[in-house]
mmCIF file with all atom_site columns, C-alpha atoms in Angstrom:
data_model
loop_
_atom_site.group_PDB
_atom_site.id
_atom_site.type_symbol
_atom_site.label_atom_id
_atom_site.label_alt_id
_atom_site.label_comp_id
_atom_site.label_asym_id
_atom_site.label_entity_id
_atom_site.label_seq_id
_atom_site.pdbx_PDB_ins_code
_atom_site.Cartn_x
_atom_site.Cartn_y
_atom_site.Cartn_z
_atom_site.occupancy
_atom_site.B_iso_or_equiv
_atom_site.pdbx_formal_charge
_atom_site.auth_seq_id
_atom_site.auth_comp_id
_atom_site.auth_asym_id
_atom_site.auth_atom_id
_atom_site.pdbx_PDB_model_num
ATOM 1   C CA . UNK A 1 1   ? 0.010   -0.013  -0.003  1.00 45.00 ? 1   UNK A CA 1
ATOM 2   C CA . UNK A 1 2   ? 2.883   2.343   0.644   1.00 40.00 ? 2   UNK A CA 1
ATOM 3   C CA . UNK A 1 3   ? 5.903   3.206   -1.371  1.00 38.00 ? 3   UNK A CA 1
ATOM 4   C CA . UNK A 1 4   ? 6.186   5.011   -4.736  1.00 39.00 ? 4   UNK A CA 1
ATOM 5   C CA . UNK A 1 5   ? 4.613   3.326   -7.678  1.00 43.00 ? 5   UNK A CA 1
ATOM 6   C CA . UNK A 1 6   ? 7.146   2.715   -10.519 1.00 44.00 ? 6   UNK A CA 1
ATOM 7   C CA . UNK A 1 7   ? 4.928   4.557   -12.923 1.00 45.00 ? 7   UNK A CA 1
ATOM 8   C CA . UNK A 1 8   ? 4.228   7.535   -10.621 1.00 48.00 ? 8   UNK A CA 1
ATOM 9   C CA . UNK A 1 9   ? 6.294   9.815   -12.808 1.00 47.00 ? 9   UNK A CA 1
ATOM 10  C CA . UNK A 1 10  ? 3.564   9.520   -15.402 1.00 50.00 ? 10  UNK A CA 1
ATOM 11  C CA . UNK A 1 11  ? 0.783   10.332  -13.079 1.00 56.00 ? 11  UNK A CA 1
ATOM 12  C CA . UNK A 1 12  ? 0.327   13.805  -14.365 1.00 56.00 ? 12  UNK A CA 1
ATOM 13  C CA . UNK A 1 13  ? -0.493  12.452  -17.762 1.00 58.00 ? 13  UNK A CA 1
ATOM 14  C CA . UNK A 1 14  ? -3.708  10.867  -16.538 1.00 78.00 ? 14  UNK A CA 1
ATOM 15  C CA . UNK A 1 15  ? -5.901  13.938  -16.383 1.00 91.00 ? 15  UNK A CA 1
ATOM 16  C CA . UNK A 1 16  ? -8.045  15.443  -13.653 1.00 94.00 ? 16  UNK A CA 1
ATOM 17  C CA . UNK A 1 17  ? -10.159 12.270  -13.122 1.00 96.00 ? 17  UNK A CA 1
ATOM 18  C CA . UNK A 1 18  ? -7.866  9.318   -13.656 1.00 97.00 ? 18  UNK A CA 1
ATOM 19  C CA . UNK A 1 19  ? -10.411 6.650   -12.810 1.00 98.00 ? 19  UNK A CA 1
ATOM 20  C CA . UNK A 1 20  ? -13.394 8.150   -14.527 1.00 97.00 ? 20  UNK A CA 1
ATOM 21  C CA . UNK A 1 21  ? -13.520 5.746   -17.462 1.00 95.00 ? 21  UNK A CA 1
ATOM 22  C CA . UNK A 1 22  ? -12.725 2.605   -15.632 1.00 98.00 ? 22  UNK A CA 1
ATOM 23  C CA . UNK A 1 23  ? -15.277 -0.277  -15.514 1.00 97.00 ? 23  UNK A CA 1
ATOM 24  C CA . UNK A 1 24  ? -17.143 -1.866  -12.584 1.00 98.00 ? 24  UNK A CA 1
ATOM 25  C CA . UNK A 1 25  ? -16.870 -5.616  -12.679 1.00 98.00 ? 25  UNK A CA 1
ATOM 26  C CA . UNK A 1 26  ? -20.034 -7.364  -11.421 1.00 97.00 ? 26  UNK A CA 1
ATOM 27  C CA . UNK A 1 27  ? -20.413 -10.963 -10.118 1.00 97.00 ? 27  UNK A CA 1
ATOM 28  C CA . UNK A 1 28  ? -22.368 -13.033 -7.721  1.00 96.00 ? 28  UNK A CA 1
ATOM 29  C CA . UNK A 1 29  ? -26.087 -13.014 -7.585  1.00 95.00 ? 29  UNK A CA 1
ATOM 30  C CA . UNK A 1 30  ? -27.982 -11.391 -10.501 1.00 93.00 ? 30  UNK A CA 1
ATOM 31  C CA . UNK A 1 31  ? -29.584 -8.050  -9.687  1.00 85.00 ? 31  UNK A CA 1
ATOM 32  C CA . UNK A 1 32  ? -33.162 -9.485  -9.715  1.00 88.00 ? 32  UNK A CA 1
ATOM 33  C CA . UNK A 1 33  ? -32.112 -12.049 -6.966  1.00 92.00 ? 33  UNK A CA 1
ATOM 34  C CA . UNK A 1 34  ? -29.593 -9.902  -4.924  1.00 96.00 ? 34  UNK A CA 1
ATOM 35  C CA . UNK A 1 35  ? -30.474 -9.107  -1.338  1.00 97.00 ? 35  UNK A CA 1
ATOM 36  C CA . UNK A 1 36  ? -27.023 -7.755  -0.253  1.00 98.00 ? 36  UNK A CA 1
ATOM 37  C CA . UNK A 1 37  ? -24.364 -5.954  -2.221  1.00 98.00 ? 37  UNK A CA 1
ATOM 38  C CA . UNK A 1 38  ? -20.643 -5.881  -1.588  1.00 98.00 ? 38  UNK A CA 1
ATOM 39  C CA . UNK A 1 39  ? -18.496 -3.172  -3.039  1.00 98.00 ? 39  UNK A CA 1
ATOM 40  C CA . UNK A 1 40  ? -14.980 -4.671  -3.531  1.00 98.00 ? 40  UNK A CA 1
ATOM 41  C CA . UNK A 1 41  ? -12.102 -2.183  -3.713  1.00 98.00 ? 41  UNK A CA 1
ATOM 42  C CA . UNK A 1 42  ? -8.880  -3.922  -4.754  1.00 98.00 ? 42  UNK A CA 1
ATOM 43  C CA . UNK A 1 43  ? -5.335  -3.105  -3.685  1.00 98.00 ? 43  UNK A CA 1
ATOM 44  C CA . UNK A 1 44  ? -2.403  -1.611  -5.499  1.00 97.00 ? 44  UNK A CA 1
ATOM 45  C CA . UNK A 1 45  ? -1.128  -3.794  -8.326  1.00 97.00 ? 45  UNK A CA 1
ATOM 46  C CA . UNK A 1 46  ? -4.336  -5.841  -8.259  1.00 98.00 ? 46  UNK A CA 1
ATOM 47  C CA . UNK A 1 47  ? -7.516  -5.749  -10.433 1.00 98.00 ? 47  UNK A CA 1
ATOM 48  C CA . UNK A 1 48  ? -11.283 -5.773  -10.075 1.00 98.00 ? 48  UNK A CA 1
ATOM 49  C CA . UNK A 1 49  ? -11.406 -9.330  -11.460 1.00 98.00 ? 49  UNK A CA 1
ATOM 50  C CA . UNK A 1 50  ? -8.835  -10.400 -8.909  1.00 98.00 ? 50  UNK A CA 1
ATOM 51  C CA . UNK A 1 51  ? -10.655 -9.130  -5.919  1.00 98.00 ? 51  UNK A CA 1
ATOM 52  C CA . UNK A 1 52  ? -13.909 -10.715 -7.253  1.00 98.00 ? 52  UNK A CA 1
ATOM 53  C CA . UNK A 1 53  ? -12.106 -14.027 -7.343  1.00 97.00 ? 53  UNK A CA 1
ATOM 54  C CA . UNK A 1 54  ? -10.869 -13.371 -3.779  1.00 97.00 ? 54  UNK A CA 1
ATOM 55  C CA . UNK A 1 55  ? -14.410 -12.740 -2.686  1.00 97.00 ? 55  UNK A CA 1
ATOM 56  C CA . UNK A 1 56  ? -15.449 -16.209 -3.683  1.00 96.00 ? 56  UNK A CA 1
ATOM 57  C CA . UNK A 1 57  ? -14.101 -17.148 -0.276  1.00 96.00 ? 57  UNK A CA 1
ATOM 58  C CA . UNK A 1 58  ? -17.078 -15.449 1.468   1.00 96.00 ? 58  UNK A CA 1
ATOM 59  C CA . UNK A 1 59  ? -19.644 -15.566 -1.313  1.00 96.00 ? 59  UNK A CA 1
ATOM 60  C CA . UNK A 1 60  ? -23.246 -16.305 -0.228  1.00 96.00 ? 60  UNK A CA 1
ATOM 61  C CA . UNK A 1 61  ? -26.477 -16.848 -2.296  1.00 96.00 ? 61  UNK A CA 1
ATOM 62  C CA . UNK A 1 62  ? -28.158 -13.565 -2.645  1.00 97.00 ? 62  UNK A CA 1
ATOM 63  C CA . UNK A 1 63  ? -24.964 -11.456 -2.577  1.00 98.00 ? 63  UNK A CA 1
ATOM 64  C CA . UNK A 1 64  ? -23.979 -9.423  -5.540  1.00 98.00 ? 64  UNK A CA 1
ATOM 65  C CA . UNK A 1 65  ? -20.427 -8.071  -6.045  1.00 98.00 ? 65  UNK A CA 1
ATOM 66  C CA . UNK A 1 66  ? -19.479 -4.727  -7.575  1.00 98.00 ? 66  UNK A CA 1
ATOM 67  C CA . UNK A 1 67  ? -15.781 -4.193  -8.034  1.00 98.00 ? 67  UNK A CA 1
ATOM 68  C CA . UNK A 1 68  ? -14.472 -0.805  -9.556  1.00 98.00 ? 68  UNK A CA 1
ATOM 69  C CA . UNK A 1 69  ? -11.215 -1.018  -11.439 1.00 98.00 ? 69  UNK A CA 1
ATOM 70  C CA . UNK A 1 70  ? -8.420  1.520   -10.830 1.00 98.00 ? 70  UNK A CA 1
ATOM 71  C CA . UNK A 1 71  ? -6.462  3.043   -13.614 1.00 97.00 ? 71  UNK A CA 1
ATOM 72  C CA . UNK A 1 72  ? -3.033  1.311   -13.888 1.00 97.00 ? 72  UNK A CA 1
ATOM 73  C CA . UNK A 1 73  ? -4.187  -0.977  -11.169 1.00 98.00 ? 73  UNK A CA 1
ATOM 74  C CA . UNK A 1 74  ? -3.488  1.574   -8.444  1.00 98.00 ? 74  UNK A CA 1
ATOM 75  C CA . UNK A 1 75  ? -5.746  4.125   -6.884  1.00 98.00 ? 75  UNK A CA 1
ATOM 76  C CA . UNK A 1 76  ? -3.101  6.659   -6.122  1.00 98.00 ? 76  UNK A CA 1
ATOM 77  C CA . UNK A 1 77  ? 0.629   6.777   -7.082  1.00 97.00 ? 77  UNK A CA 1
ATOM 78  C CA . UNK A 1 78  ? 2.515   7.796   -3.925  1.00 97.00 ? 78  UNK A CA 1
ATOM 79  C CA . UNK A 1 79  ? 3.119   6.719   -0.357  1.00 94.00 ? 79  UNK A CA 1
ATOM 80  C CA . UNK A 1 80  ? -0.148  6.704   1.640   1.00 94.00 ? 80  UNK A CA 1
ATOM 81  C CA . UNK A 1 81  ? 1.674   8.127   4.620   1.00 94.00 ? 81  UNK A CA 1
ATOM 82  C CA . UNK A 1 82  ? 2.748   11.303  2.743   1.00 94.00 ? 82  UNK A CA 1
ATOM 83  C CA . UNK A 1 83  ? 0.850   14.485  2.285   1.00 95.00 ? 83  UNK A CA 1
ATOM 84  C CA . UNK A 1 84  ? -2.585  13.930  0.825   1.00 96.00 ? 84  UNK A CA 1
ATOM 85  C CA . UNK A 1 85  ? -2.163  16.658  -1.739  1.00 96.00 ? 85  UNK A CA 1
ATOM 86  C CA . UNK A 1 86  ? 0.614   14.717  -3.445  1.00 97.00 ? 86  UNK A CA 1
ATOM 87  C CA . UNK A 1 87  ? -1.787  11.865  -4.242  1.00 97.00 ? 87  UNK A CA 1
ATOM 88  C CA . UNK A 1 88  ? -4.441  14.261  -5.848  1.00 98.00 ? 88  UNK A CA 1
ATOM 89  C CA . UNK A 1 89  ? -6.323  14.099  -8.100  1.00 98.00 ? 89  UNK A CA 1
ATOM 90  C CA . UNK A 1 90  ? -6.028  10.371  -7.915  1.00 98.00 ? 90  UNK A CA 1
ATOM 91  C CA . UNK A 1 91  ? -7.403  9.930   -4.381  1.00 98.00 ? 91  UNK A CA 1
ATOM 92  C CA . UNK A 1 92  ? -10.542 12.082  -5.022  1.00 98.00 ? 92  UNK A CA 1
ATOM 93  C CA . UNK A 1 93  ? -11.030 10.287  -8.373  1.00 98.00 ? 93  UNK A CA 1
ATOM 94  C CA . UNK A 1 94  ? -10.769 6.952   -6.489  1.00 98.00 ? 94  UNK A CA 1
ATOM 95  C CA . UNK A 1 95  ? -13.369 8.064   -3.920  1.00 98.00 ? 95  UNK A CA 1
ATOM 96  C CA . UNK A 1 96  ? -15.706 9.014   -6.815  1.00 98.00 ? 96  UNK A CA 1
ATOM 97  C CA . UNK A 1 97  ? -15.121 5.667   -8.513  1.00 98.00 ? 97  UNK A CA 1
ATOM 98  C CA . UNK A 1 98  ? -16.228 3.794   -5.387  1.00 98.00 ? 98  UNK A CA 1
ATOM 99  C CA . UNK A 1 99  ? -19.197 6.126   -5.046  1.00 98.00 ? 99  UNK A CA 1
ATOM 100 C CA . UNK A 1 100 ? -20.255 5.222   -8.625  1.00 98.00 ? 100 UNK A CA 1
ATOM 101 C CA . UNK A 1 101 ? -20.092 1.542   -7.649  1.00 98.00 ? 101 UNK A CA 1
ATOM 102 C CA . UNK A 1 102 ? -22.250 2.256   -4.620  1.00 98.00 ? 102 UNK A CA 1
ATOM 103 C CA . UNK A 1 103 ? -24.723 3.991   -6.839  1.00 97.00 ? 103 UNK A CA 1
ATOM 104 C CA . UNK A 1 104 ? -24.785 1.159   -9.375  1.00 97.00 ? 104 UNK A CA 1
ATOM 105 C CA . UNK A 1 105 ? -25.647 -1.234  -6.460  1.00 97.00 ? 105 UNK A CA 1
ATOM 106 C CA . UNK A 1 106 ? -28.382 1.099   -5.318  1.00 97.00 ? 106 UNK A CA 1
ATOM 107 C CA . UNK A 1 107 ? -29.828 1.277   -8.813  1.00 96.00 ? 107 UNK A CA 1
ATOM 108 C CA . UNK A 1 108 ? -30.438 -2.448  -8.664  1.00 95.00 ? 108 UNK A CA 1
ATOM 109 C CA . UNK A 1 109 ? -32.667 -1.911  -5.648  1.00 95.00 ? 109 UNK A CA 1
ATOM 110 C CA . UNK A 1 110 ? -30.267 -2.797  -2.851  1.00 96.00 ? 110 UNK A CA 1
ATOM 111 C CA . UNK A 1 111 ? -30.362 -0.079  -0.225  1.00 96.00 ? 111 UNK A CA 1
ATOM 112 C CA . UNK A 1 112 ? -27.166 1.379   1.510   1.00 97.00 ? 112 UNK A CA 1
ATOM 113 C CA . UNK A 1 113 ? -28.205 -0.383  4.750   1.00 98.00 ? 113 UNK A CA 1
ATOM 114 C CA . UNK A 1 114 ? -27.684 -3.783  2.951   1.00 98.00 ? 114 UNK A CA 1
ATOM 115 C CA . UNK A 1 115 ? -24.484 -2.833  1.144   1.00 98.00 ? 115 UNK A CA 1
ATOM 116 C CA . UNK A 1 116 ? -21.021 -3.637  2.503   1.00 98.00 ? 116 UNK A CA 1
ATOM 117 C CA . UNK A 1 117 ? -17.955 -1.651  1.576   1.00 98.00 ? 117 UNK A CA 1
ATOM 118 C CA . UNK A 1 118 ? -14.785 -3.904  1.419   1.00 98.00 ? 118 UNK A CA 1
ATOM 119 C CA . UNK A 1 119 ? -11.279 -2.605  0.863   1.00 98.00 ? 119 UNK A CA 1
ATOM 120 C CA . UNK A 1 120 ? -7.959  -4.326  1.026   1.00 98.00 ? 120 UNK A CA 1
ATOM 121 C CA . UNK A 1 121 ? -4.544  -2.534  1.228   1.00 98.00 ? 121 UNK A CA 1
ATOM 122 C CA . UNK A 1 122 ? -4.737  0.586   -0.939  1.00 98.00 ? 122 UNK A CA 1
ATOM 123 C CA . UNK A 1 123 ? -8.358  -0.164  -1.421  1.00 98.00 ? 123 UNK A CA 1
ATOM 124 C CA . UNK A 1 124 ? -8.846  -0.042  2.344   1.00 98.00 ? 124 UNK A CA 1
ATOM 125 C CA . UNK A 1 125 ? -7.339  3.474   2.324   1.00 98.00 ? 125 UNK A CA 1
ATOM 126 C CA . UNK A 1 126 ? -9.830  4.590   -0.365  1.00 98.00 ? 126 UNK A CA 1
ATOM 127 C CA . UNK A 1 127 ? -12.772 3.174   1.535   1.00 98.00 ? 127 UNK A CA 1
ATOM 128 C CA . UNK A 1 128 ? -11.630 4.963   4.665   1.00 98.00 ? 128 UNK A CA 1
ATOM 129 C CA . UNK A 1 129 ? -11.195 8.288   2.750   1.00 97.00 ? 129 UNK A CA 1
ATOM 130 C CA . UNK A 1 130 ? -14.637 7.923   1.166   1.00 98.00 ? 130 UNK A CA 1
ATOM 131 C CA . UNK A 1 131 ? -16.407 7.440   4.548   1.00 98.00 ? 131 UNK A CA 1
ATOM 132 C CA . UNK A 1 132 ? -14.294 10.149  6.173   1.00 97.00 ? 132 UNK A CA 1
ATOM 133 C CA . UNK A 1 133 ? -15.596 12.637  3.553   1.00 96.00 ? 133 UNK A CA 1
ATOM 134 C CA . UNK A 1 134 ? -19.057 11.162  3.080   1.00 96.00 ? 134 UNK A CA 1
ATOM 135 C CA . UNK A 1 135 ? -20.182 9.103   6.088   1.00 97.00 ? 135 UNK A CA 1
ATOM 136 C CA . UNK A 1 136 ? -23.547 7.327   5.896   1.00 97.00 ? 136 UNK A CA 1
ATOM 137 C CA . UNK A 1 137 ? -25.244 4.262   7.342   1.00 98.00 ? 137 UNK A CA 1
ATOM 138 C CA . UNK A 1 138 ? -24.250 1.113   5.537   1.00 98.00 ? 138 UNK A CA 1
ATOM 139 C CA . UNK A 1 139 ? -24.670 -2.593  6.061   1.00 98.00 ? 139 UNK A CA 1
ATOM 140 C CA . UNK A 1 140 ? -21.037 -2.926  6.965   1.00 98.00 ? 140 UNK A CA 1
ATOM 141 C CA . UNK A 1 141 ? -17.484 -1.776  6.323   1.00 98.00 ? 141 UNK A CA 1
ATOM 142 C CA . UNK A 1 142 ? -14.421 -4.023  6.042   1.00 98.00 ? 142 UNK A CA 1
ATOM 143 C CA . UNK A 1 143 ? -11.006 -2.421  6.075   1.00 98.00 ? 143 UNK A CA 1
ATOM 144 C CA . UNK A 1 144 ? -8.097  -4.951  5.858   1.00 98.00 ? 144 UNK A CA 1
ATOM 145 C CA . UNK A 1 145 ? -4.387  -4.333  5.818   1.00 98.00 ? 145 UNK A CA 1
ATOM 146 C CA . UNK A 1 146 ? -4.821  -0.573  5.198   1.00 97.00 ? 146 UNK A CA 1
ATOM 147 C CA . UNK A 1 147 ? -5.227  2.716   6.942   1.00 97.00 ? 147 UNK A CA 1
ATOM 148 C CA . UNK A 1 148 ? -6.205  6.340   6.448   1.00 97.00 ? 148 UNK A CA 1
ATOM 149 C CA . UNK A 1 149 ? -4.307  8.375   3.887   1.00 97.00 ? 149 UNK A CA 1
ATOM 150 C CA . UNK A 1 150 ? -1.960  11.093  5.061   1.00 96.00 ? 150 UNK A CA 1
ATOM 151 C CA . UNK A 1 151 ? 0.780   11.736  7.595   1.00 94.00 ? 151 UNK A CA 1
ATOM 152 C CA . UNK A 1 152 ? 0.513   10.555  11.245  1.00 90.00 ? 152 UNK A CA 1
ATOM 153 C CA . UNK A 1 153 ? -0.469  14.106  12.367  1.00 88.00 ? 153 UNK A CA 1
ATOM 154 C CA . UNK A 1 154 ? -3.246  14.672  9.764   1.00 91.00 ? 154 UNK A CA 1
ATOM 155 C CA . UNK A 1 155 ? -6.084  16.560  11.229  1.00 86.00 ? 155 UNK A CA 1
ATOM 156 C CA . UNK A 1 156 ? -9.567  15.473  10.251  1.00 87.00 ? 156 UNK A CA 1
ATOM 157 C CA . UNK A 1 157 ? -12.323 18.159  10.122  1.00 83.00 ? 157 UNK A CA 1
ATOM 158 C CA . UNK A 1 158 ? -15.647 17.384  11.768  1.00 83.00 ? 158 UNK A CA 1
ATOM 159 C CA . UNK A 1 159 ? -17.677 15.130  9.516   1.00 81.00 ? 159 UNK A CA 1
ATOM 160 C CA . UNK A 1 160 ? -20.870 16.306  7.971   1.00 83.00 ? 160 UNK A CA 1
ATOM 161 C CA . UNK A 1 161 ? -22.611 13.022  8.717   1.00 92.00 ? 161 UNK A CA 1
ATOM 162 C CA . UNK A 1 162 ? -22.343 9.792   10.651  1.00 97.00 ? 162 UNK A CA 1
ATOM 163 C CA . UNK A 1 163 ? -21.981 5.991   10.152  1.00 98.00 ? 163 UNK A CA 1
ATOM 164 C CA . UNK A 1 164 ? -24.892 5.775   12.571  1.00 98.00 ? 164 UNK A CA 1
ATOM 165 C CA . UNK A 1 165 ? -23.771 2.470   14.075  1.00 98.00 ? 165 UNK A CA 1
ATOM 166 C CA . UNK A 1 166 ? -22.573 0.793   10.926  1.00 98.00 ? 166 UNK A CA 1
ATOM 167 C CA . UNK A 1 167 ? -20.593 -2.335  11.776  1.00 98.00 ? 167 UNK A CA 1
ATOM 168 C CA . UNK A 1 168 ? -16.979 -1.671  10.877  1.00 98.00 ? 168 UNK A CA 1
ATOM 169 C CA . UNK A 1 169 ? -14.284 -4.314  10.860  1.00 98.00 ? 169 UNK A CA 1
ATOM 170 C CA . UNK A 1 170 ? -10.627 -2.953  10.862  1.00 98.00 ? 170 UNK A CA 1
ATOM 171 C CA . UNK A 1 171 ? -7.967  -5.661  10.874  1.00 98.00 ? 171 UNK A CA 1
ATOM 172 C CA . UNK A 1 172 ? -4.371  -6.277  9.970   1.00 98.00 ? 172 UNK A CA 1
ATOM 173 C CA . UNK A 1 173 ? -1.364  -8.281  10.978  1.00 97.00 ? 173 UNK A CA 1
ATOM 174 C CA . UNK A 1 174 ? 1.455   -7.289  13.357  1.00 97.00 ? 174 UNK A CA 1
ATOM 175 C CA . UNK A 1 175 ? 3.941   -8.585  10.642  1.00 97.00 ? 175 UNK A CA 1
ATOM 176 C CA . UNK A 1 176 ? 2.571   -6.365  7.901   1.00 96.00 ? 176 UNK A CA 1
ATOM 177 C CA . UNK A 1 177 ? 5.534   -4.535  6.497   1.00 95.00 ? 177 UNK A CA 1
ATOM 178 C CA . UNK A 1 178 ? 3.378   -1.918  4.775   1.00 94.00 ? 178 UNK A CA 1
ATOM 179 C CA . UNK A 1 179 ? 0.880   -0.888  7.417   1.00 95.00 ? 179 UNK A CA 1
ATOM 180 C CA . UNK A 1 180 ? 2.134   -0.178  10.968  1.00 95.00 ? 180 UNK A CA 1
ATOM 181 C CA . UNK A 1 181 ? -0.092  -1.322  13.732  1.00 96.00 ? 181 UNK A CA 1
ATOM 182 C CA . UNK A 1 182 ? -0.424  2.145   15.184  1.00 96.00 ? 182 UNK A CA 1
ATOM 183 C CA . UNK A 1 183 ? -1.953  3.382   11.958  1.00 97.00 ? 183 UNK A CA 1
ATOM 184 C CA . UNK A 1 184 ? -4.472  0.611   12.063  1.00 97.00 ? 184 UNK A CA 1
ATOM 185 C CA . UNK A 1 185 ? -5.474  1.751   15.559  1.00 97.00 ? 185 UNK A CA 1
ATOM 186 C CA . UNK A 1 186 ? -5.693  5.333   14.480  1.00 96.00 ? 186 UNK A CA 1
ATOM 187 C CA . UNK A 1 187 ? -7.962  4.215   11.527  1.00 97.00 ? 187 UNK A CA 1
ATOM 188 C CA . UNK A 1 188 ? -10.180 2.356   13.891  1.00 98.00 ? 188 UNK A CA 1
ATOM 189 C CA . UNK A 1 189 ? -10.376 5.435   16.077  1.00 96.00 ? 189 UNK A CA 1
ATOM 190 C CA . UNK A 1 190 ? -11.388 7.530   13.044  1.00 96.00 ? 190 UNK A CA 1
ATOM 191 C CA . UNK A 1 191 ? -14.311 5.185   12.349  1.00 97.00 ? 191 UNK A CA 1
ATOM 192 C CA . UNK A 1 192 ? -15.342 5.388   16.041  1.00 97.00 ? 192 UNK A CA 1
ATOM 193 C CA . UNK A 1 193 ? -15.346 9.167   15.797  1.00 96.00 ? 193 UNK A CA 1
ATOM 194 C CA . UNK A 1 194 ? -17.759 8.759   12.871  1.00 97.00 ? 194 UNK A CA 1
ATOM 195 C CA . UNK A 1 195 ? -20.071 6.671   15.045  1.00 97.00 ? 195 UNK A CA 1
ATOM 196 C CA . UNK A 1 196 ? -19.125 3.325   13.645  1.00 98.00 ? 196 UNK A CA 1
ATOM 197 C CA . UNK A 1 197 ? -19.595 0.115   15.649  1.00 98.00 ? 197 UNK A CA 1
ATOM 198 C CA . UNK A 1 198 ? -16.035 -0.802  15.345  1.00 98.00 ? 198 UNK A CA 1
ATOM 199 C CA . UNK A 1 199 ? -14.309 -4.186  15.772  1.00 98.00 ? 199 UNK A CA 1
ATOM 200 C CA . UNK A 1 200 ? -10.512 -3.840  15.706  1.00 98.00 ? 200 UNK A CA 1
ATOM 201 C CA . UNK A 1 201 ? -8.187  -6.859  15.432  1.00 98.00 ? 201 UNK A CA 1
ATOM 202 C CA . UNK A 1 202 ? -4.438  -7.359  14.979  1.00 98.00 ? 202 UNK A CA 1
ATOM 203 C CA . UNK A 1 203 ? -3.427  -10.811 14.089  1.00 97.00 ? 203 UNK A CA 1
ATOM 204 C CA . UNK A 1 204 ? -0.188  -12.181 15.306  1.00 97.00 ? 204 UNK A CA 1
ATOM 205 C CA . UNK A 1 205 ? 2.318   -13.182 12.592  1.00 96.00 ? 205 UNK A CA 1
ATOM 206 C CA . UNK A 1 206 ? 0.031   -12.154 9.723   1.00 96.00 ? 206 UNK A CA 1
ATOM 207 C CA . UNK A 1 207 ? 1.879   -10.307 6.998   1.00 97.00 ? 207 UNK A CA 1
ATOM 208 C CA . UNK A 1 208 ? 0.360   -8.233  4.179   1.00 96.00 ? 208 UNK A CA 1
ATOM 209 C CA . UNK A 1 209 ? -2.622  -10.500 3.307   1.00 95.00 ? 209 UNK A CA 1
ATOM 210 C CA . UNK A 1 210 ? -6.015  -11.822 4.531   1.00 97.00 ? 210 UNK A CA 1
ATOM 211 C CA . UNK A 1 211 ? -6.330  -14.601 7.054   1.00 96.00 ? 211 UNK A CA 1
ATOM 212 C CA . UNK A 1 212 ? -9.111  -17.217 7.276   1.00 97.00 ? 212 UNK A CA 1
ATOM 213 C CA . UNK A 1 213 ? -10.177 -15.633 10.597  1.00 97.00 ? 213 UNK A CA 1
ATOM 214 C CA . UNK A 1 214 ? -10.848 -12.430 8.703   1.00 98.00 ? 214 UNK A CA 1
ATOM 215 C CA . UNK A 1 215 ? -12.838 -14.233 6.045   1.00 98.00 ? 215 UNK A CA 1
ATOM 216 C CA . UNK A 1 216 ? -14.891 -15.756 8.888   1.00 98.00 ? 216 UNK A CA 1
ATOM 217 C CA . UNK A 1 217 ? -15.747 -12.319 10.223  1.00 98.00 ? 217 UNK A CA 1
ATOM 218 C CA . UNK A 1 218 ? -16.831 -11.216 6.756   1.00 98.00 ? 218 UNK A CA 1
ATOM 219 C CA . UNK A 1 219 ? -18.985 -14.339 6.277   1.00 98.00 ? 219 UNK A CA 1
ATOM 220 C CA . UNK A 1 220 ? -20.632 -13.708 9.668   1.00 98.00 ? 220 UNK A CA 1
ATOM 221 C CA . UNK A 1 221 ? -21.401 -10.116 8.617   1.00 98.00 ? 221 UNK A CA 1
ATOM 222 C CA . UNK A 1 222 ? -23.000 -11.155 5.379   1.00 98.00 ? 222 UNK A CA 1
ATOM 223 C CA . UNK A 1 223 ? -24.965 -14.032 7.008   1.00 98.00 ? 223 UNK A CA 1
ATOM 224 C CA . UNK A 1 224 ? -26.563 -11.529 9.547   1.00 97.00 ? 224 UNK A CA 1
ATOM 225 C CA . UNK A 1 225 ? -27.492 -9.177  6.776   1.00 98.00 ? 225 UNK A CA 1
ATOM 226 C CA . UNK A 1 226 ? -29.054 -11.992 4.721   1.00 97.00 ? 226 UNK A CA 1
ATOM 227 C CA . UNK A 1 227 ? -31.030 -13.207 7.761   1.00 96.00 ? 227 UNK A CA 1
ATOM 228 C CA . UNK A 1 228 ? -32.476 -9.844  8.565   1.00 88.00 ? 228 UNK A CA 1
#
């Protein structure tokens, strides 16, 4: 998630909205049968198709997947721990791309209260930034191996909204070389300040990846939504 992308020098050539023309990959239950939506936001160097394949690990009948694709397979080009402005306009474009995927899910008739936002690595940073800017009640939020964007001392203005008790799962491993544990805790605190119902977990020995225990938490979240 952190570190300069090798093609970052070409970032200025992508225009003011780098992700505007990227597709949203759909999978899972067809829209007429879907009861729950999951917006899947992939990590740096990955793809929408790849994160859809990953999501097969927690697929349930009645769940539809919507996965926006990032331009050049990365949502922003520079270190997530640096100044936010350096990653613009890519970060704002990424937020808008995920917002469009949310709208696409809503257009199928699935309300926000039955929609889960899932982000891994750089995708987790984008999900966090979206909800920091535009908090609202959702069916759930899953932020894995990622954190807020910006330096440690970034100041967050008071949000014009609330997560209103949305279940939020923030997790990472203590052996993750890209995401320090203290940033994971600060990200969980940010979601608490937005009135999220936060579960925070750090897994011993886990590197930059997703554990079976994390998949179990996601399965439980989806089962609860499908049962209600």
